[in-house]
Coordinates of C-alpha atoms and ligand atoms in Angstrom, one line a residue:
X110 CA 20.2 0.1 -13.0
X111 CA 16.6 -0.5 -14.3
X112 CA 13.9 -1.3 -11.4
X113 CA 14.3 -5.4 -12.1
X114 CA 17.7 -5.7 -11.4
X115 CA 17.2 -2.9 -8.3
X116 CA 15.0 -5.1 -7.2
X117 CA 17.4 -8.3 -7.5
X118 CA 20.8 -6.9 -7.2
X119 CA 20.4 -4.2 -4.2
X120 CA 22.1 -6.3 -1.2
X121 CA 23.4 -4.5 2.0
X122 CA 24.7 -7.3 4.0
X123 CA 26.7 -10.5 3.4
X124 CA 27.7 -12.9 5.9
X125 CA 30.9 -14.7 6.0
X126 CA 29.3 -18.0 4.6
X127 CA 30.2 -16.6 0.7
X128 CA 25.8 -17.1 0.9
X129 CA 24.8 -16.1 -2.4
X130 CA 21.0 -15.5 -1.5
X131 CA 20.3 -12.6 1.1
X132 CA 21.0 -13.7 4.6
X133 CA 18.5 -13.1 8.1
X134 CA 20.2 -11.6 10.9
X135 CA 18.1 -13.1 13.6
X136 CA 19.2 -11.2 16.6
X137 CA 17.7 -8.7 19.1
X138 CA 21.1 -7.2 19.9
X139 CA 25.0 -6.5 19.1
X140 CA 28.0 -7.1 20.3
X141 CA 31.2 -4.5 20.7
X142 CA 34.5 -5.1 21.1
X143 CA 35.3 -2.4 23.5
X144 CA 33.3 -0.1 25.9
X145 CA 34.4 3.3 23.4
X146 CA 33.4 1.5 20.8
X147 CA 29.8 0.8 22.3
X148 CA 30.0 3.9 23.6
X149 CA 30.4 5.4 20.5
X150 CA 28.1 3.5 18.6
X151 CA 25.4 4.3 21.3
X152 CA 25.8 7.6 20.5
X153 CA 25.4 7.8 17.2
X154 CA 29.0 8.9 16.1
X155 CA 29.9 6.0 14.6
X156 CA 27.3 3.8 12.7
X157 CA 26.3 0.5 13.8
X158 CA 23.7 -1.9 14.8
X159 CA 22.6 -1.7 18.7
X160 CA 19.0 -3.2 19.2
X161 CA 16.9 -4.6 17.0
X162 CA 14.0 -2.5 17.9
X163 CA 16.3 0.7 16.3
X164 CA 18.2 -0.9 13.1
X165 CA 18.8 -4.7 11.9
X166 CA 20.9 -5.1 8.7
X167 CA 17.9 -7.5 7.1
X168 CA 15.5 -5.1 8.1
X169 CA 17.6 -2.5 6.7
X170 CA 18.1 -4.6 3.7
X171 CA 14.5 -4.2 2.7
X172 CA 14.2 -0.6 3.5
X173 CA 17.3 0.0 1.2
X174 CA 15.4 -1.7 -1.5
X175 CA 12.4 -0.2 -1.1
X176 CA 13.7 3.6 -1.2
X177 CA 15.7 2.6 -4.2
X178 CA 12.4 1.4 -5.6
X179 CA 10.2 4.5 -5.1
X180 CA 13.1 6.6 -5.7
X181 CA 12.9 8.1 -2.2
X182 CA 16.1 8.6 -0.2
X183 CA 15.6 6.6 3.0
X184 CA 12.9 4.5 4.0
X185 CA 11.9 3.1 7.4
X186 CA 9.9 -0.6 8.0
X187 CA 7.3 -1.5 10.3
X188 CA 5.2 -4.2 11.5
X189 CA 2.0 -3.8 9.5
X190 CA 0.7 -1.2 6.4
X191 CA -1.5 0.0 9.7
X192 CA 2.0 0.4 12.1
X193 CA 3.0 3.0 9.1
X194 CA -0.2 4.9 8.7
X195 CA 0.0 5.4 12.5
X196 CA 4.1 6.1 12.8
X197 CA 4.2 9.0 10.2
X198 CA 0.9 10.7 11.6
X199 CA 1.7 10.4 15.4
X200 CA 5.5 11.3 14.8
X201 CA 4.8 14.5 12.5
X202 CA 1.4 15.9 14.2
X203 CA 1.2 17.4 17.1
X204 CA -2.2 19.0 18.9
X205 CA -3.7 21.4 17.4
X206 CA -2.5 20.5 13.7
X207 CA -5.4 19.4 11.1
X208 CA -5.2 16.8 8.0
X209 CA -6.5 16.6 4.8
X210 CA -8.1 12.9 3.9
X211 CA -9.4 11.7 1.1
X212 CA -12.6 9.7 1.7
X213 CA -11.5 7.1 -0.2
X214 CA -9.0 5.4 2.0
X215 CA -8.2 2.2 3.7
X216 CA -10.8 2.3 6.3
X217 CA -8.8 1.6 9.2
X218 CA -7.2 5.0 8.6
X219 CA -10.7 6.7 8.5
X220 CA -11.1 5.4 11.9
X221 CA -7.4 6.2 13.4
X222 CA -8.5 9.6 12.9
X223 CA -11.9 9.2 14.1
X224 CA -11.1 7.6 17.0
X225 CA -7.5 8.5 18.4
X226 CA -6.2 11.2 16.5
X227 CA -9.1 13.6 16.9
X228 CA -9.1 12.9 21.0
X229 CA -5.2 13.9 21.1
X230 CA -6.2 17.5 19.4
X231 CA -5.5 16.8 16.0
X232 CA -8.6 17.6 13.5
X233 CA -9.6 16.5 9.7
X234 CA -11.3 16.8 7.2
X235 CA -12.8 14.3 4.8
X236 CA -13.1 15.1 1.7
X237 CA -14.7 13.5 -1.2
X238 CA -13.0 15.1 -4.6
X239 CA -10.1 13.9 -7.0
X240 CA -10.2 17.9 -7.9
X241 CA -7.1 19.5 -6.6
X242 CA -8.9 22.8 -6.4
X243 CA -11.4 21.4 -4.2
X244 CA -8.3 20.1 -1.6
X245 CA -6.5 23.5 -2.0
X246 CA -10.0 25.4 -1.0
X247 CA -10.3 22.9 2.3
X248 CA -6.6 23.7 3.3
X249 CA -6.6 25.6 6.9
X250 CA -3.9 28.0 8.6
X251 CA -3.2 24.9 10.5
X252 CA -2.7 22.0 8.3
X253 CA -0.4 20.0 8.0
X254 CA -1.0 16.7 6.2
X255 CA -2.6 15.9 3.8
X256 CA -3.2 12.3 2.8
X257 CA -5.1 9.4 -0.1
X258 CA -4.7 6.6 -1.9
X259 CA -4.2 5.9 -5.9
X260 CA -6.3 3.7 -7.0
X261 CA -8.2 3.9 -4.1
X262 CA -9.3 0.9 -2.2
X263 CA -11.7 -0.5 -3.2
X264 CA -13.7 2.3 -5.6
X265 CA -10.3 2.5 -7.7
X266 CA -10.5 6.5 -8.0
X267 CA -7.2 8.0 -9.6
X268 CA -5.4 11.1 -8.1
X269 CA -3.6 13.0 -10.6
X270 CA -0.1 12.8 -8.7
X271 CA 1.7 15.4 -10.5
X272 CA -1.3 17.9 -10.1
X273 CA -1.7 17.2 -6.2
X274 CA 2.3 17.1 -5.7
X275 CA 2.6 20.3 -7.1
X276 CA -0.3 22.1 -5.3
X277 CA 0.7 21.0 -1.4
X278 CA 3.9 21.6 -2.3
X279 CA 2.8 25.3 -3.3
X280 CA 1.0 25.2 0.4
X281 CA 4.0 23.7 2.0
X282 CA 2.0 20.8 3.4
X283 CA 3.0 17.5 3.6
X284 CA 1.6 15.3 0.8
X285 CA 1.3 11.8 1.8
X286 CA 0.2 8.6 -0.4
X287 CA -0.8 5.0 0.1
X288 CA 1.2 3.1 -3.1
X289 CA -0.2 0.0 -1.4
X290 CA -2.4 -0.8 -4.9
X291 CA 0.0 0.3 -7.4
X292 CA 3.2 -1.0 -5.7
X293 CA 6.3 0.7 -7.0
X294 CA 6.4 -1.0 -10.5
X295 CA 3.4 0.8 -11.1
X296 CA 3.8 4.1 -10.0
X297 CA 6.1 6.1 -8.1
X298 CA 4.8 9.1 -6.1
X299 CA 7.8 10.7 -4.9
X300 CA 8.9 11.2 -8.8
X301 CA 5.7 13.5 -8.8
X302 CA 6.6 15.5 -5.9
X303 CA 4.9 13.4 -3.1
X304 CA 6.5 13.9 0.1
X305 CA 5.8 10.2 2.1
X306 CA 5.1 6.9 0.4
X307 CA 3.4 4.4 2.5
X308 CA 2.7 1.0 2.0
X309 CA 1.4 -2.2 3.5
X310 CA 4.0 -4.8 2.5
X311 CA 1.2 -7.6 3.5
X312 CA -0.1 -7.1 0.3
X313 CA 1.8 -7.2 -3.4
X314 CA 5.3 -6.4 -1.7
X315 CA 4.7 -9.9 0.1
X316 CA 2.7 -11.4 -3.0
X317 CA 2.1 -14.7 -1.7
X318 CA -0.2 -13.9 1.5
X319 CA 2.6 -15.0 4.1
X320 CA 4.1 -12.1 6.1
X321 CA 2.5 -8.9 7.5
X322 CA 4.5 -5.3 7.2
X323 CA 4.6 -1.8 6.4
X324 CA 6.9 0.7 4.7
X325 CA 7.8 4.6 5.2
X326 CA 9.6 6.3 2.3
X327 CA 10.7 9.8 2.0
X328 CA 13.1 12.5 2.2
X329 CA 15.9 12.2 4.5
X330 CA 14.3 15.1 6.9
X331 CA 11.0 13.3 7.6
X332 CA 12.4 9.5 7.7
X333 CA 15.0 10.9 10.5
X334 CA 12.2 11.7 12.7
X335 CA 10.2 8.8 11.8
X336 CA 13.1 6.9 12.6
X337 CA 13.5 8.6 15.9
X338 CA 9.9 7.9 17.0
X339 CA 10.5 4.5 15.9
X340 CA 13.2 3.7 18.7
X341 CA 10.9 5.2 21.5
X342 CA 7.7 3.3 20.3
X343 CA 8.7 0.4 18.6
X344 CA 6.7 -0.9 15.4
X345 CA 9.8 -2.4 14.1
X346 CA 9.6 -4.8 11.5
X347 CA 11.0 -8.1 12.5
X348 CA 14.1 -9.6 10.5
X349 CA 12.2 -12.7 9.4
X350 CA 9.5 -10.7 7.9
X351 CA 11.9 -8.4 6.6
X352 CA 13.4 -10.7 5.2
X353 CA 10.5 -12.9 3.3
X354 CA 9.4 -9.4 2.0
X355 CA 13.1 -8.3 0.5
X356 CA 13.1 -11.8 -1.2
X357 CA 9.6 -10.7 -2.6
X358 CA 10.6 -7.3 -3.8
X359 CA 12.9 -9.8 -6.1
X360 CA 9.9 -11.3 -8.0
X361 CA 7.7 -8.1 -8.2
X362 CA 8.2 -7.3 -11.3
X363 CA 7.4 -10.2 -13.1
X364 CA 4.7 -10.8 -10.3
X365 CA 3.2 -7.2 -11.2
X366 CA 3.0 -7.7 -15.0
X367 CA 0.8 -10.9 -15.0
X368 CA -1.5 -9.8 -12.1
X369 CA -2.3 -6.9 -14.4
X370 CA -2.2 -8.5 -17.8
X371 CA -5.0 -11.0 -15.8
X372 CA -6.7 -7.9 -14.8
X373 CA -6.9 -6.2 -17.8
X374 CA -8.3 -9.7 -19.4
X375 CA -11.2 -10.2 -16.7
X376 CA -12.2 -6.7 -16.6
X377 CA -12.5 -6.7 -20.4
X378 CA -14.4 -9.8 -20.1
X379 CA -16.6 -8.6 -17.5
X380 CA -17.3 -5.7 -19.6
X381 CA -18.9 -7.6 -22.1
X382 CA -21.5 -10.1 -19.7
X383 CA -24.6 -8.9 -19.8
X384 CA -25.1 -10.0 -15.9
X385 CA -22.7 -7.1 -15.3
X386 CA -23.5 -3.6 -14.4
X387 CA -20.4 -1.9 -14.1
X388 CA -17.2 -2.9 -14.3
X389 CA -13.9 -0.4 -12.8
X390 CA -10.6 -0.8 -14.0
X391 CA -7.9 1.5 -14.0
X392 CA -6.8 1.0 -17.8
X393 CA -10.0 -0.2 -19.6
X394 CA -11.4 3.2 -21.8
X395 CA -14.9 3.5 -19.8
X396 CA -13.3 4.1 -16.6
X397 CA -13.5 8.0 -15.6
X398 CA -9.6 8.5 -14.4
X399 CA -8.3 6.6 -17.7
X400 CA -6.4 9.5 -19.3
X401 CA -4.5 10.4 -15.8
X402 CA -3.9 6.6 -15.1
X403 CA -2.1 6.4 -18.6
X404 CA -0.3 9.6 -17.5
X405 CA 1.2 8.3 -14.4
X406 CA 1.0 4.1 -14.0
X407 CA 2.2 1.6 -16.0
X408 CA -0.2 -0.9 -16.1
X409 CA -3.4 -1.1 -14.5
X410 CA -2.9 -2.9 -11.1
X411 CA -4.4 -6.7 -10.1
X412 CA -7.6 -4.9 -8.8
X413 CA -11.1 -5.0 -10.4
X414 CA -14.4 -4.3 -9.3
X415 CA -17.6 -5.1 -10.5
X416 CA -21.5 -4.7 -9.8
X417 CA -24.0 -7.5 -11.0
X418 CA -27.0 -6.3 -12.2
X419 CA -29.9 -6.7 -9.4
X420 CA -29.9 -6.5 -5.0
X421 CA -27.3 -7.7 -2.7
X422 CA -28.7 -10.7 -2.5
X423 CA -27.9 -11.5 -5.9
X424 CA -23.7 -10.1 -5.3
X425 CA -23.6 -12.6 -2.2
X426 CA -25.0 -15.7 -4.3
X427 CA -22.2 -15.1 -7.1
X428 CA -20.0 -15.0 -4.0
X429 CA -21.4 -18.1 -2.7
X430 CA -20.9 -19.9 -5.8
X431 CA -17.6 -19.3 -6.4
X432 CA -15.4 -22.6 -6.1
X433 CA -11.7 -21.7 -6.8
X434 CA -11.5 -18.1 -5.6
X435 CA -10.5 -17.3 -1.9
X436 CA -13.1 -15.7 -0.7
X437 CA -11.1 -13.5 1.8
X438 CA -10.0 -10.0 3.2
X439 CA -6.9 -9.8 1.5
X440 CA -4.8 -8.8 -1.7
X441 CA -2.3 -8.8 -3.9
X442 CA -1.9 -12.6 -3.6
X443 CA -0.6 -14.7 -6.0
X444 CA -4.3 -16.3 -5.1
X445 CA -7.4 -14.9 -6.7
X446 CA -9.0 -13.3 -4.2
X447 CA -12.7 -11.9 -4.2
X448 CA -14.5 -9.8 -1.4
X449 CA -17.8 -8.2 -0.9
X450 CA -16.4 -4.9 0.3
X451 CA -19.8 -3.3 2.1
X452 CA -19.9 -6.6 4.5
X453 CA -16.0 -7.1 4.9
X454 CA -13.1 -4.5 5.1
X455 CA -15.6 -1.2 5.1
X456 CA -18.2 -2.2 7.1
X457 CA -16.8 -0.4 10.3
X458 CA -17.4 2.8 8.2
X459 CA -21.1 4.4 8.4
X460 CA -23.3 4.0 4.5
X461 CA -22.6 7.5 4.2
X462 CA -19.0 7.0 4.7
X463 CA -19.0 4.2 2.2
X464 CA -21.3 5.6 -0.7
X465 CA -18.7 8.7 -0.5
X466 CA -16.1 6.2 -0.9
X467 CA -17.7 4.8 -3.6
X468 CA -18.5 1.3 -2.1
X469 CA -22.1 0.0 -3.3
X470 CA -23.6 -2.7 -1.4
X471 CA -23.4 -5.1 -4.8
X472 CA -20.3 -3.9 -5.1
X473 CA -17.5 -7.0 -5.6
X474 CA -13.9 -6.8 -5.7
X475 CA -11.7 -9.5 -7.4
X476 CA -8.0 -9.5 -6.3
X477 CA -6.2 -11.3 -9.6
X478 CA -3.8 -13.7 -8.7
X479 CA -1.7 -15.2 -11.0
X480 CA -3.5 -18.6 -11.9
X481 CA -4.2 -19.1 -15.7
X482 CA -6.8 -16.6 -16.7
X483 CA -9.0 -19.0 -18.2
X484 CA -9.7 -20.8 -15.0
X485 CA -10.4 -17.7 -13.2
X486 CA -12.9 -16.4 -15.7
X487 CA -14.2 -19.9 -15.7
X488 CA -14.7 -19.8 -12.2
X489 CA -16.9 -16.7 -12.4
X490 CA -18.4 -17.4 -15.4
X491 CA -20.1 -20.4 -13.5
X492 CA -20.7 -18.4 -10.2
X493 CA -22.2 -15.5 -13.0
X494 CA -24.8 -18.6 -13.9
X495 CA -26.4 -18.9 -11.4
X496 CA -28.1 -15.9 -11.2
Ligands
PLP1135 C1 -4.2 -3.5 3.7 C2 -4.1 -2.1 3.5 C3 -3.6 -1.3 4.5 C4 -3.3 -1.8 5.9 O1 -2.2 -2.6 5.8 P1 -1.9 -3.9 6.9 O2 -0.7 -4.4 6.5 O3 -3.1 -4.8 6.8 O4 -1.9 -3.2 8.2 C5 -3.5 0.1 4.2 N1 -3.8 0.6 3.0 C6 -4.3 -0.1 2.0 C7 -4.6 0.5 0.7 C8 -4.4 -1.5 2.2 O5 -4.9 -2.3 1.2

């Protein structure tokens, strides 16, 4: 089946209502009709659901989906994109193991590392290159992960998957990426020989700024232990969530094509204002990873980011003047969103940290949400007037 009807048609559980849309299994627990069978069941020798905290068929509807999706074979949900970051790196490192990082990353996973990873024994290094060779030469005895994000939040840099699949898997380290931006519609890692997919479902999995969660997809090997850790600690995504975001996934599609047709049409617009300095989009010509974001994406993503021409004080008065927008953290809602990056999400990282990112203190980020495009280049237009 093609990724549209994956995304409508995949359903795991049915109740015995004949309920045509996708039912939630609100329940911490199970019941068993004898103690063999509980025992059994327990122990893992016949399948079925015990607690909530280890499986939950709504929960496990969504995971199904999403494996489907990225064309990964099993896939493990959790409580927030941050709850997966942190799973997969405390359940596959161990003290004395290193990690590769791309500076351009969420930057609460620059600071995981910074702050609690590197105290349990477990080094990294940042690194600041979309050059496999440069990763490859950075590679020590002792890594064993190695981890970014394409496009990149917010700077937009593209990795060439197939390029970076192929050279981890050469050095037999684990290649993780963040799909968070691209979503699965857009772009599927583990076709390029990625290893781990991660994802925060808060953003275009939800769509529509409601429910917070996180996704782990990978290879059988890897999601068994993630699954294992999972039971002992716990980031468990609840069946309500779970089941807002497998509703979601059904819409994606569609969702995904008009966010980035209204990309393309601001950033194109954008390009053309002369109060506009730079303008970064994945699939307009001028931007530097265009040829390897045709190679591996289908469209360009809802994300653009722009510099007006002149200080910070002039980025924060187009902000300020900005009536429909949201101004606000988040993304991939079906809101248009817009952010001042330096003063919001990055600004736990040092200006060293976020010029190697690629984050410019004028720099503005527009998540495109699904109103008409003419109002929301109206809406900046008139903001872009008053400067
Ligand atoms: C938001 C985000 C995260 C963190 O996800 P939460 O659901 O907020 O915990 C991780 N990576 C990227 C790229 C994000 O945009």
């Amino acid at each position: 089946m093609k990724f549209e009807t994956q995304a409508i048609r995949t359903q795991t559980q049915r109740g015995k209502q004949r309920e045509h849309s996708t039912p939630i299994f609100a329940t911490s627990s199970y019941i068993f009709d004898d103690a063999d069978e509980m025992r059994q069941i327990f122990s893992d020798e016949i399948p079925g659901n015990v607690y909530s905290r280890y499986t939950n068929p709504t929960v496990k509807e969504f995971e199904t989906k999403v494996a489907l999706l990225e064309g990964g074979e099993a896939a493990r949900a959790t409580t927030t994109g941050m709850a997966a970051i942190f799973t997969t790196f405390a359940c596959l490192l161990a003290q004395g193991d290193h990690v590769l990082m791309s500076q351009a990353v969420f930057g609460s996973t620059i600071k995981l590392m910074e702050n609690y990873f590197q105290k349990w024994g477990i080094t990294f290094t940042l690194i600041n290159s979309q050059d496999p060779a440069e990763w490859e030469k950075a590679i020590l005895p002792n890594t064993k992960i190695a981890y970014f994000e394409t496009p990149s939040n917010p700077g937009l840099q593209i990795f060439d998957l197939d390029a970076f699949g192929k050279m981890f898997a050469k050095n037999g380290i684990i290649s993780i990426v963040d799909n968070c931006f691209a979503t699965p519609y857009l772009q599927q890692p583990i076709k390029f020989g990625i290893d781990i997919v991660i994802h925060s479902a808060t953003k275009y999995m939800d769509g529509q700024g409601r429910v917070m969660g996180g996704v782990i997809v990978g290879k059988n090997a890897h999601i068994a232990l993630i699954e294992q850790f999972m039971r002992n600690a716990g980031p468990t995504l609840s069946p309500f969530n779970a089941w807002i975001l497998s509703k979601s996934l059904e819409t994606l599609a569609v969702r995904m094509d008009r966010h980035c047709e209204n990309a393309l049409k601001l950033a194109e617009w954008l390009s053309h204002h002369q109060k506009i300095k730079r303008v970064s989009y994945p699939f307009l010509e001028s931007h530097p990873d265009y040829e390897i974001a045709k190679k591996q994406m289908k469209a360009g993503g809802g994300i653009v980011t722009f510099e007006v021409d002149g200080d910070l004080e002039k980025g924060r008065k187009v902000l300020n003047n900005i009536k429909m927008m949201s101004m606000s953290a988040n993304l991939g809602d079906t809101r248009s969103i817009i952010t001042h990056p330096a003063s919001t999400t990055h600004s736990k990282l040092s200006p060293e940290q976020r010029s190697l990112a690629g984050i410019t203190n004028s720099m503005i980020r527009v998540s495109t949400g699904l109103e008409h495009i003419d109002d929301i280049i109206a809406d900046l237009n008139k903001a872009l007037s008053t400067i």
